[in-house]
Amino acid sequence: MASLVITPRQTSGTTSNWMIDASLLSALSTETNIIANWLDELRRPSPTLVGRTEAPTLESRVFDALAGAKVLTSQVAMHLEQEFRNRLFRQLDSLHETDQWEEGDEPLDQSSFQTFLKAILTIKPERRPGLGLSQTGNLIAAWTTERDRLTIEFLPNDGVSWVLARYDDTDEPARYAGQTSVSQLVEGLAPHRPEHWFSHAGKNHEPSR
Amino acid sequence: MQAKITNLPDDYHVMRYVPWGKLRRDGGDNVLGFLGEAFKLRPDENSLSVNWLEYFEGDRDAKIQASVRTFRRTIKVGTKSAFGIGNVGKIKDVCRTRGASVRIVYEPIDDNQSHSGIRRLPRDDTILLDALAADAFAERIGNRDID
């Protein structure tokens, strides 16, 4: 069975120095080839660094944000299912389509994304969230079960801000919000039975579109 | 000349542009509604920009189409974006439940005579923003749904 061969050019090399034997690419899994492509992309100089004389363009800032997110994810890849990672990257790419961009918004903040990864590894939700971005580039995750909503904004430096609404067969929902560190997120959500959003049991109750 | 400030009556409706990144979606990127972030003021904003729907002529569908076309003409509108429609009275009610006494005023600008603003909106009340997204702007029109 072919195996991934990553040869550091230098013993102290970073990911940008890794090389994959081209003859092996056809034998590698789809996922491995995706990672190989990312590494290839990352080896190229960032558009923000090539002949920069002015403020970076939106396209270059988006490129850097996505590349950074993929590197961060690769560092915890062993803890995330392949399907989850692939879907996450598609969601991030979709979020950063520049023709959908609103003027004044910031691309994904790397520190916010680190907080997101820590939270996902802690919560281990069965259901993938929908993703959004705040004006300042904080990642927002949204879980929706029928009319009930749970929304978490991942702040830089391990902070999280969450808000939820539960209708429980009434027209006036109970609403709660909190802000805490990512390490206390599970504890903070526990009184609100977050499995209502995180487990597959809730998936059957997604609202019709 | 400064335009006269006019409060919009409670039975009128306003429309808010919501870009793709602030739409509420499921894990498969299917659009379900709006995130509260879609109704958050920017640091340099004192009112939330909306279009007054009844400014436009025709039946309800014609008003919605005209408003969407006005947005397209005056700001960058992404193909995957959407528009939220809220009743003025309902928006004020939702804000009142959080102790916010907002004013929704007609403030036309040169290239958008339907432009209005929601003033005195708290900046960081996440519960209020989520309630606006879920309950006040309850109707969603996809940009792709309008010619």
Short mmCIF file of C-alpha atoms in Angstrom, two decimals:
data_model
loop_
_atom_site.label_atom_id
_atom_site.label_comp_id
_atom_site.label_asym_id
_atom_site.label_seq_id
_atom_site.Cartn_x
_atom_site.Cartn_y
_atom_site.Cartn_z
CA MET A 1 0.00 0.00 0.00
CA ALA A 2 1.35 3.38 -0.90
CA SER A 3 2.07 5.67 1.98
CA LEU A 4 2.41 9.39 2.21
CA VAL A 5 6.04 10.41 1.92
CA ILE A 6 6.71 13.82 3.27
CA THR A 7 10.37 14.71 3.13
CA PRO A 8 11.48 17.73 5.06
CA ARG A 9 14.08 19.62 3.05
CA GLN A 10 15.59 20.79 6.28
CA THR A 11 15.44 19.14 9.65
CA SER A 12 13.97 22.30 11.08
CA GLY A 13 11.63 22.74 8.15
CA THR A 14 8.10 24.01 8.37
CA THR A 15 5.20 22.71 6.30
CA SER A 16 6.29 25.01 3.49
CA ASN A 17 9.44 22.92 3.11
CA TRP A 18 7.69 19.55 2.81
CA MET A 19 7.75 17.74 -0.53
CA ILE A 20 5.63 14.83 -1.71
CA ASP A 21 7.08 12.50 -4.30
CA ALA A 22 5.12 13.29 -7.48
CA SER A 23 5.16 9.65 -8.59
CA LEU A 24 3.13 8.73 -5.56
CA LEU A 25 0.32 11.22 -6.08
CA SER A 26 -1.81 8.89 -8.20
CA ALA A 27 -1.56 6.19 -5.57
CA LEU A 28 -2.56 8.38 -2.67
CA SER A 29 -6.04 8.73 -1.28
CA THR A 30 -8.21 11.64 -2.32
CA GLU A 31 -7.77 13.19 1.08
CA THR A 32 -4.03 12.91 0.96
CA ASN A 33 -3.96 14.49 -2.47
CA ILE A 34 -6.08 17.34 -1.16
CA ILE A 35 -3.54 17.89 1.60
CA ALA A 36 -0.76 17.68 -0.96
CA ASN A 37 -2.46 20.34 -3.03
CA TRP A 38 -2.78 22.58 -0.02
CA LEU A 39 0.87 22.17 0.70
CA ASP A 40 1.65 23.04 -2.90
CA GLU A 41 -0.48 26.14 -2.61
CA LEU A 42 1.20 27.09 0.61
CA ARG A 43 4.65 26.73 -0.91
CA ARG A 44 3.81 29.46 -3.36
CA PRO A 45 4.55 32.94 -2.06
CA SER A 46 1.47 34.53 -0.66
CA PRO A 47 -0.01 37.17 -2.97
CA THR A 48 0.32 39.57 -0.07
CA LEU A 49 4.07 39.10 -0.08
CA VAL A 50 4.77 39.38 -3.80
CA GLY A 51 5.85 42.88 -4.64
CA ARG A 52 3.61 44.39 -2.02
CA THR A 53 3.74 48.15 -2.13
CA GLU A 54 0.17 48.91 -1.14
CA ALA A 55 -2.37 47.62 1.30
CA PRO A 56 -3.23 43.96 0.57
CA THR A 57 -6.22 43.37 -1.65
CA LEU A 58 -9.31 41.54 -0.47
CA GLU A 59 -8.30 38.57 -2.61
CA SER A 60 -4.88 38.31 -0.99
CA ARG A 61 -6.28 38.68 2.53
CA VAL A 62 -8.84 35.97 1.80
CA PHE A 63 -6.12 33.72 0.40
CA ASP A 64 -4.01 34.16 3.51
CA ALA A 65 -6.96 33.58 5.82
CA LEU A 66 -7.95 30.34 4.10
CA ALA A 67 -4.39 29.07 3.89
CA GLY A 68 -3.87 29.79 7.56
CA ALA A 69 -7.09 27.99 8.50
CA LYS A 70 -6.08 24.93 6.52
CA VAL A 71 -2.67 24.80 8.15
CA LEU A 72 -4.26 25.10 11.60
CA THR A 73 -6.70 22.32 10.76
CA SER A 74 -3.93 20.08 9.49
CA GLN A 75 -2.32 20.35 12.92
CA VAL A 76 -5.32 18.67 14.53
CA ALA A 77 -6.37 16.57 11.54
CA MET A 78 -5.92 13.31 13.42
CA HIS A 79 -8.74 14.33 15.76
CA LEU A 80 -11.25 15.24 13.04
CA GLU A 81 -13.03 12.89 10.71
CA GLN A 82 -12.03 13.19 7.07
CA GLU A 83 -15.57 13.99 6.00
CA PHE A 84 -15.81 16.73 8.63
CA ARG A 85 -12.54 18.30 7.46
CA ASN A 86 -13.48 18.17 3.79
CA ARG A 87 -16.86 19.71 4.50
CA LEU A 88 -15.29 22.35 6.75
CA PHE A 89 -12.94 23.45 4.00
CA ARG A 90 -15.79 23.65 1.50
CA GLN A 91 -17.74 25.78 3.97
CA LEU A 92 -14.77 28.08 4.56
CA ASP A 93 -14.16 28.43 0.82
CA SER A 94 -17.82 29.23 0.31
CA LEU A 95 -17.77 31.81 3.09
CA HIS A 96 -14.86 33.58 1.44
CA GLU A 97 -16.16 33.91 -2.11
CA THR A 98 -15.09 37.44 -2.87
CA ASP A 99 -18.00 38.12 -5.21
CA GLN A 100 -20.28 37.58 -2.20
CA TRP A 101 -18.21 39.80 0.06
CA GLU A 102 -19.69 42.75 1.91
CA GLU A 103 -17.51 45.83 1.89
CA GLY A 104 -15.95 46.49 5.28
CA ASP A 105 -15.97 42.88 6.47
CA GLU A 106 -12.81 41.03 7.46
CA PRO A 107 -11.76 37.53 6.36
CA LEU A 108 -11.51 34.76 8.95
CA ASP A 109 -9.44 35.73 11.98
CA GLN A 110 -6.86 33.01 12.68
CA SER A 111 -7.20 33.27 16.45
CA SER A 112 -10.98 32.93 16.17
CA PHE A 113 -10.50 29.83 14.03
CA GLN A 114 -8.17 28.34 16.64
CA THR A 115 -10.90 28.87 19.20
CA PHE A 116 -13.38 27.17 16.86
CA LEU A 117 -11.15 24.12 16.48
CA LYS A 118 -10.70 23.84 20.24
CA ALA A 119 -14.44 24.10 20.74
CA ILE A 120 -15.23 21.47 18.11
CA LEU A 121 -12.70 19.08 19.61
CA THR A 122 -14.27 19.65 23.02
CA ILE A 123 -17.93 19.47 22.00
CA LYS A 124 -17.52 16.76 19.35
CA PRO A 125 -20.92 17.57 17.82
CA GLU A 126 -22.52 14.85 15.74
CA ARG A 127 -24.17 17.47 13.56
CA ARG A 128 -22.07 19.88 11.54
CA PRO A 129 -22.94 23.52 12.10
CA GLY A 130 -23.67 26.07 9.43
CA LEU A 131 -20.94 28.69 9.38
CA GLY A 132 -20.94 32.46 9.13
CA LEU A 133 -18.54 35.33 9.70
CA SER A 134 -18.79 38.39 11.91
CA GLN A 135 -17.83 41.84 10.64
CA THR A 136 -14.45 41.44 12.33
CA GLY A 137 -13.75 37.97 10.93
CA ASN A 138 -14.84 35.86 13.88
CA LEU A 139 -16.22 32.48 12.85
CA ILE A 140 -19.86 31.90 13.78
CA ALA A 141 -21.37 28.41 14.05
CA ALA A 142 -25.12 27.92 13.91
CA TRP A 143 -27.16 24.86 14.82
CA THR A 144 -30.87 24.89 14.08
CA THR A 145 -33.44 22.35 15.24
CA GLU A 146 -36.95 23.19 14.11
CA ARG A 147 -37.29 26.82 15.27
CA ASP A 148 -34.74 26.42 18.04
CA ARG A 149 -31.44 28.16 17.43
CA LEU A 150 -28.00 27.88 18.95
CA THR A 151 -25.38 30.29 17.68
CA ILE A 152 -21.79 30.47 18.88
CA GLU A 153 -19.30 33.17 17.91
CA PHE A 154 -15.69 32.13 18.37
CA LEU A 155 -13.65 35.03 19.68
CA PRO A 156 -9.89 35.43 19.53
CA ASN A 157 -7.87 34.04 22.43
CA ASP A 158 -10.21 31.20 23.43
CA GLY A 159 -13.32 33.26 24.08
CA VAL A 160 -16.81 32.23 22.99
CA SER A 161 -20.07 34.15 22.89
CA TRP A 162 -23.25 32.12 22.53
CA VAL A 163 -26.95 32.81 22.22
CA LEU A 164 -29.81 30.34 22.03
CA ALA A 165 -33.56 30.36 21.64
CA ARG A 166 -35.88 27.47 22.50
CA TYR A 167 -39.55 27.62 21.65
CA ASP A 168 -40.74 24.36 23.27
CA ASP A 169 -44.11 24.55 21.51
CA THR A 170 -44.71 28.15 22.48
CA ASP A 171 -44.65 31.34 20.42
CA GLU A 172 -42.45 33.14 22.93
CA PRO A 173 -39.09 31.43 23.11
CA ALA A 174 -36.83 31.27 26.13
CA ARG A 175 -33.63 33.08 25.19
CA TYR A 176 -30.26 32.79 26.86
CA ALA A 177 -26.82 34.17 26.10
CA GLY A 178 -23.41 33.86 27.63
CA GLN A 179 -19.76 34.62 27.15
CA THR A 180 -17.06 32.39 28.51
CA SER A 181 -13.79 30.70 27.71
CA VAL A 182 -13.85 27.79 25.32
CA SER A 183 -12.84 25.44 28.15
CA GLN A 184 -16.05 26.33 30.00
CA LEU A 185 -18.36 26.20 26.99
CA VAL A 186 -19.70 22.71 27.65
CA GLU A 187 -20.40 23.63 31.25
CA GLY A 188 -22.09 26.87 30.21
CA LEU A 189 -24.39 25.18 27.71
CA ALA A 190 -25.17 22.12 29.84
CA PRO A 191 -28.31 23.56 31.53
CA HIS A 192 -29.78 24.17 28.07
CA ARG A 193 -29.49 20.56 26.88
CA PRO A 194 -27.22 21.30 23.91
CA GLU A 195 -27.62 17.75 22.58
CA HIS A 196 -30.88 19.13 21.20
CA TRP A 197 -28.67 20.78 18.57
CA PHE A 198 -25.50 18.72 18.58
CA SER A 199 -26.91 15.20 18.28
CA HIS A 200 -28.35 13.49 15.23
CA ALA A 201 -31.61 13.13 17.10
CA GLY A 202 -32.15 16.81 16.38
CA LYS A 203 -31.29 16.47 12.71
CA ASN A 204 -34.70 15.03 11.96
CA HIS A 205 -36.18 18.27 13.16
CA GLU A 206 -34.37 20.72 10.91
CA PRO A 207 -36.78 23.29 9.52
CA SER A 208 -38.01 22.84 6.00
CA ARG A 209 -36.27 25.08 3.51
CA MET B 1 -31.10 70.74 2.73
CA GLN B 2 -31.68 68.40 5.66
CA ALA B 3 -34.55 66.02 4.98
CA LYS B 4 -37.39 66.04 7.45
CA ILE B 5 -37.20 63.12 9.87
CA THR B 6 -40.31 61.00 9.65
CA ASN B 7 -41.08 57.97 11.77
CA LEU B 8 -42.43 55.08 9.72
CA PRO B 9 -45.88 53.92 10.90
CA ASP B 10 -46.14 50.54 12.62
CA ASP B 11 -48.04 48.86 9.79
CA TYR B 12 -45.30 49.58 7.24
CA HIS B 13 -42.46 47.22 6.32
CA VAL B 14 -38.72 47.54 5.81
CA MET B 15 -36.26 45.38 3.89
CA ARG B 16 -32.67 44.64 4.95
CA TYR B 17 -29.91 43.32 2.70
CA VAL B 18 -28.13 40.28 4.15
CA PRO B 19 -24.93 39.03 2.51
CA TRP B 20 -24.08 35.34 2.15
CA GLY B 21 -21.74 35.28 5.14
CA LYS B 22 -24.50 36.42 7.49
CA LEU B 23 -27.17 34.00 6.38
CA ARG B 24 -28.06 31.23 8.81
CA ARG B 25 -27.33 27.91 7.18
CA ASP B 26 -27.16 24.23 8.06
CA GLY B 27 -24.04 22.11 7.73
CA GLY B 28 -24.78 21.57 4.05
CA ASP B 29 -24.86 25.31 3.32
CA ASN B 30 -28.63 25.28 2.86
CA VAL B 31 -30.04 28.66 3.85
CA LEU B 32 -32.41 28.57 6.83
CA GLY B 33 -32.66 32.25 7.77
CA PHE B 34 -30.48 35.04 9.14
CA LEU B 35 -27.76 35.28 11.75
CA GLY B 36 -28.10 37.97 14.39
CA GLU B 37 -24.85 39.38 12.99
CA ALA B 38 -26.84 40.55 9.95
CA PHE B 39 -28.48 43.20 12.12
CA LYS B 40 -25.43 44.41 13.99
CA LEU B 41 -24.41 48.03 13.61
CA ARG B 42 -20.91 48.71 12.39
CA PRO B 43 -18.77 50.91 14.65
CA ASP B 44 -19.24 53.90 12.35
CA GLU B 45 -23.01 53.43 11.98
CA ASN B 46 -25.67 55.07 14.10
CA SER B 47 -28.61 53.48 12.35
CA LEU B 48 -29.24 50.19 10.61
CA SER B 49 -29.88 50.72 6.90
CA VAL B 50 -33.11 49.38 5.44
CA ASN B 51 -35.42 50.16 2.54
CA TRP B 52 -38.96 51.28 3.23
CA LEU B 53 -41.05 48.84 1.22
CA GLU B 54 -44.24 50.88 0.89
CA TYR B 55 -42.28 53.68 -0.78
CA PHE B 56 -42.46 51.65 -3.98
CA GLU B 57 -45.55 51.44 -6.16
CA GLY B 58 -47.60 48.41 -7.11
CA ASP B 59 -48.72 45.30 -5.28
CA ARG B 60 -46.58 43.58 -2.67
CA ASP B 61 -44.58 41.56 -5.20
CA ALA B 62 -43.90 44.69 -7.24
CA LYS B 63 -42.72 46.57 -4.15
CA ILE B 64 -40.36 43.73 -3.22
CA GLN B 65 -38.94 43.58 -6.74
CA ALA B 66 -38.44 47.33 -6.86
CA SER B 67 -36.72 47.36 -3.50
CA VAL B 68 -34.36 44.54 -4.46
CA ARG B 69 -33.51 46.33 -7.71
CA THR B 70 -32.79 49.49 -5.76
CA PHE B 71 -30.38 47.57 -3.53
CA ARG B 72 -28.70 46.12 -6.62
CA ARG B 73 -28.33 49.58 -8.12
CA THR B 74 -26.89 51.22 -5.03
CA ILE B 75 -24.78 48.62 -3.20
CA LYS B 76 -22.84 45.46 -4.05
CA VAL B 77 -25.36 42.62 -3.86
CA GLY B 78 -23.99 39.07 -3.96
CA THR B 79 -25.83 36.47 -6.02
CA LYS B 80 -26.23 34.18 -3.00
CA SER B 81 -27.43 36.92 -0.68
CA ALA B 82 -30.95 37.42 0.62
CA PHE B 83 -33.23 40.14 1.94
CA GLY B 84 -35.15 40.18 5.19
CA ILE B 85 -38.53 41.85 5.45
CA GLY B 86 -39.79 43.07 8.81
CA ASN B 87 -42.91 44.82 9.98
CA VAL B 88 -42.10 48.15 11.64
CA GLY B 89 -44.35 47.51 14.64
CA LYS B 90 -42.98 44.00 15.14
CA ILE B 91 -39.39 45.24 15.02
CA LYS B 92 -40.19 47.84 17.68
CA ASP B 93 -41.97 45.23 19.82
CA VAL B 94 -39.03 42.84 19.65
CA CYS B 95 -36.64 45.62 20.61
CA ARG B 96 -38.93 46.73 23.44
CA THR B 97 -38.75 43.26 25.02
CA ARG B 98 -35.03 43.91 25.45
CA GLY B 99 -35.54 47.40 26.81
CA ALA B 100 -34.61 49.16 23.57
CA SER B 101 -36.83 51.94 22.30
CA VAL B 102 -35.82 52.09 18.65
CA ARG B 103 -37.03 54.59 16.09
CA ILE B 104 -37.50 53.56 12.49
CA VAL B 105 -37.22 56.68 10.39
CA TYR B 106 -37.42 57.59 6.74
CA GLU B 107 -34.04 58.98 5.72
CA PRO B 108 -33.85 59.15 1.92
CA ILE B 109 -30.48 59.50 0.26
CA ASP B 110 -29.64 60.70 -3.23
CA ASP B 111 -29.58 57.35 -5.00
CA ASN B 112 -32.10 55.55 -2.79
CA GLN B 113 -35.25 57.46 -1.99
CA SER B 114 -36.63 54.49 0.00
CA HIS B 115 -33.68 54.45 2.39
CA SER B 116 -34.62 54.36 6.04
CA GLY B 117 -32.83 53.62 9.29
CA ILE B 118 -33.39 51.83 12.56
CA ARG B 119 -32.02 54.18 15.21
CA ARG B 120 -31.10 53.59 18.86
CA LEU B 121 -30.41 49.93 18.20
CA PRO B 122 -28.16 48.47 20.94
CA ARG B 123 -24.82 47.40 19.50
CA ASP B 124 -23.94 44.26 21.43
CA ASP B 125 -27.15 42.72 22.71
CA THR B 126 -26.79 39.26 21.16
CA ILE B 127 -30.21 38.14 22.35
CA LEU B 128 -31.85 41.12 20.68
CA LEU B 129 -29.91 40.63 17.44
CA ASP B 130 -30.91 36.96 17.37
CA ALA B 131 -34.54 37.88 18.02
CA LEU B 132 -34.46 40.40 15.19
CA ALA B 133 -33.08 37.70 12.90
CA ALA B 134 -35.59 35.05 13.93
CA ASP B 135 -38.77 36.91 14.75
CA ALA B 136 -38.73 40.50 13.51
CA PHE B 137 -37.33 39.90 10.02
CA ALA B 138 -39.30 36.72 9.61
CA GLU B 139 -39.70 36.86 5.83
CA ARG B 140 -36.74 36.01 3.61
CA ILE B 141 -36.40 36.74 -0.11
CA GLY B 142 -33.49 35.18 -1.96
CA ASN B 143 -31.67 37.49 -4.36
CA ARG B 144 -31.89 34.76 -6.98
CA ASP B 145 -35.65 34.69 -6.62
CA ILE B 146 -35.96 38.17 -8.09
CA ASP B 147 -35.37 38.88 -11.80
#
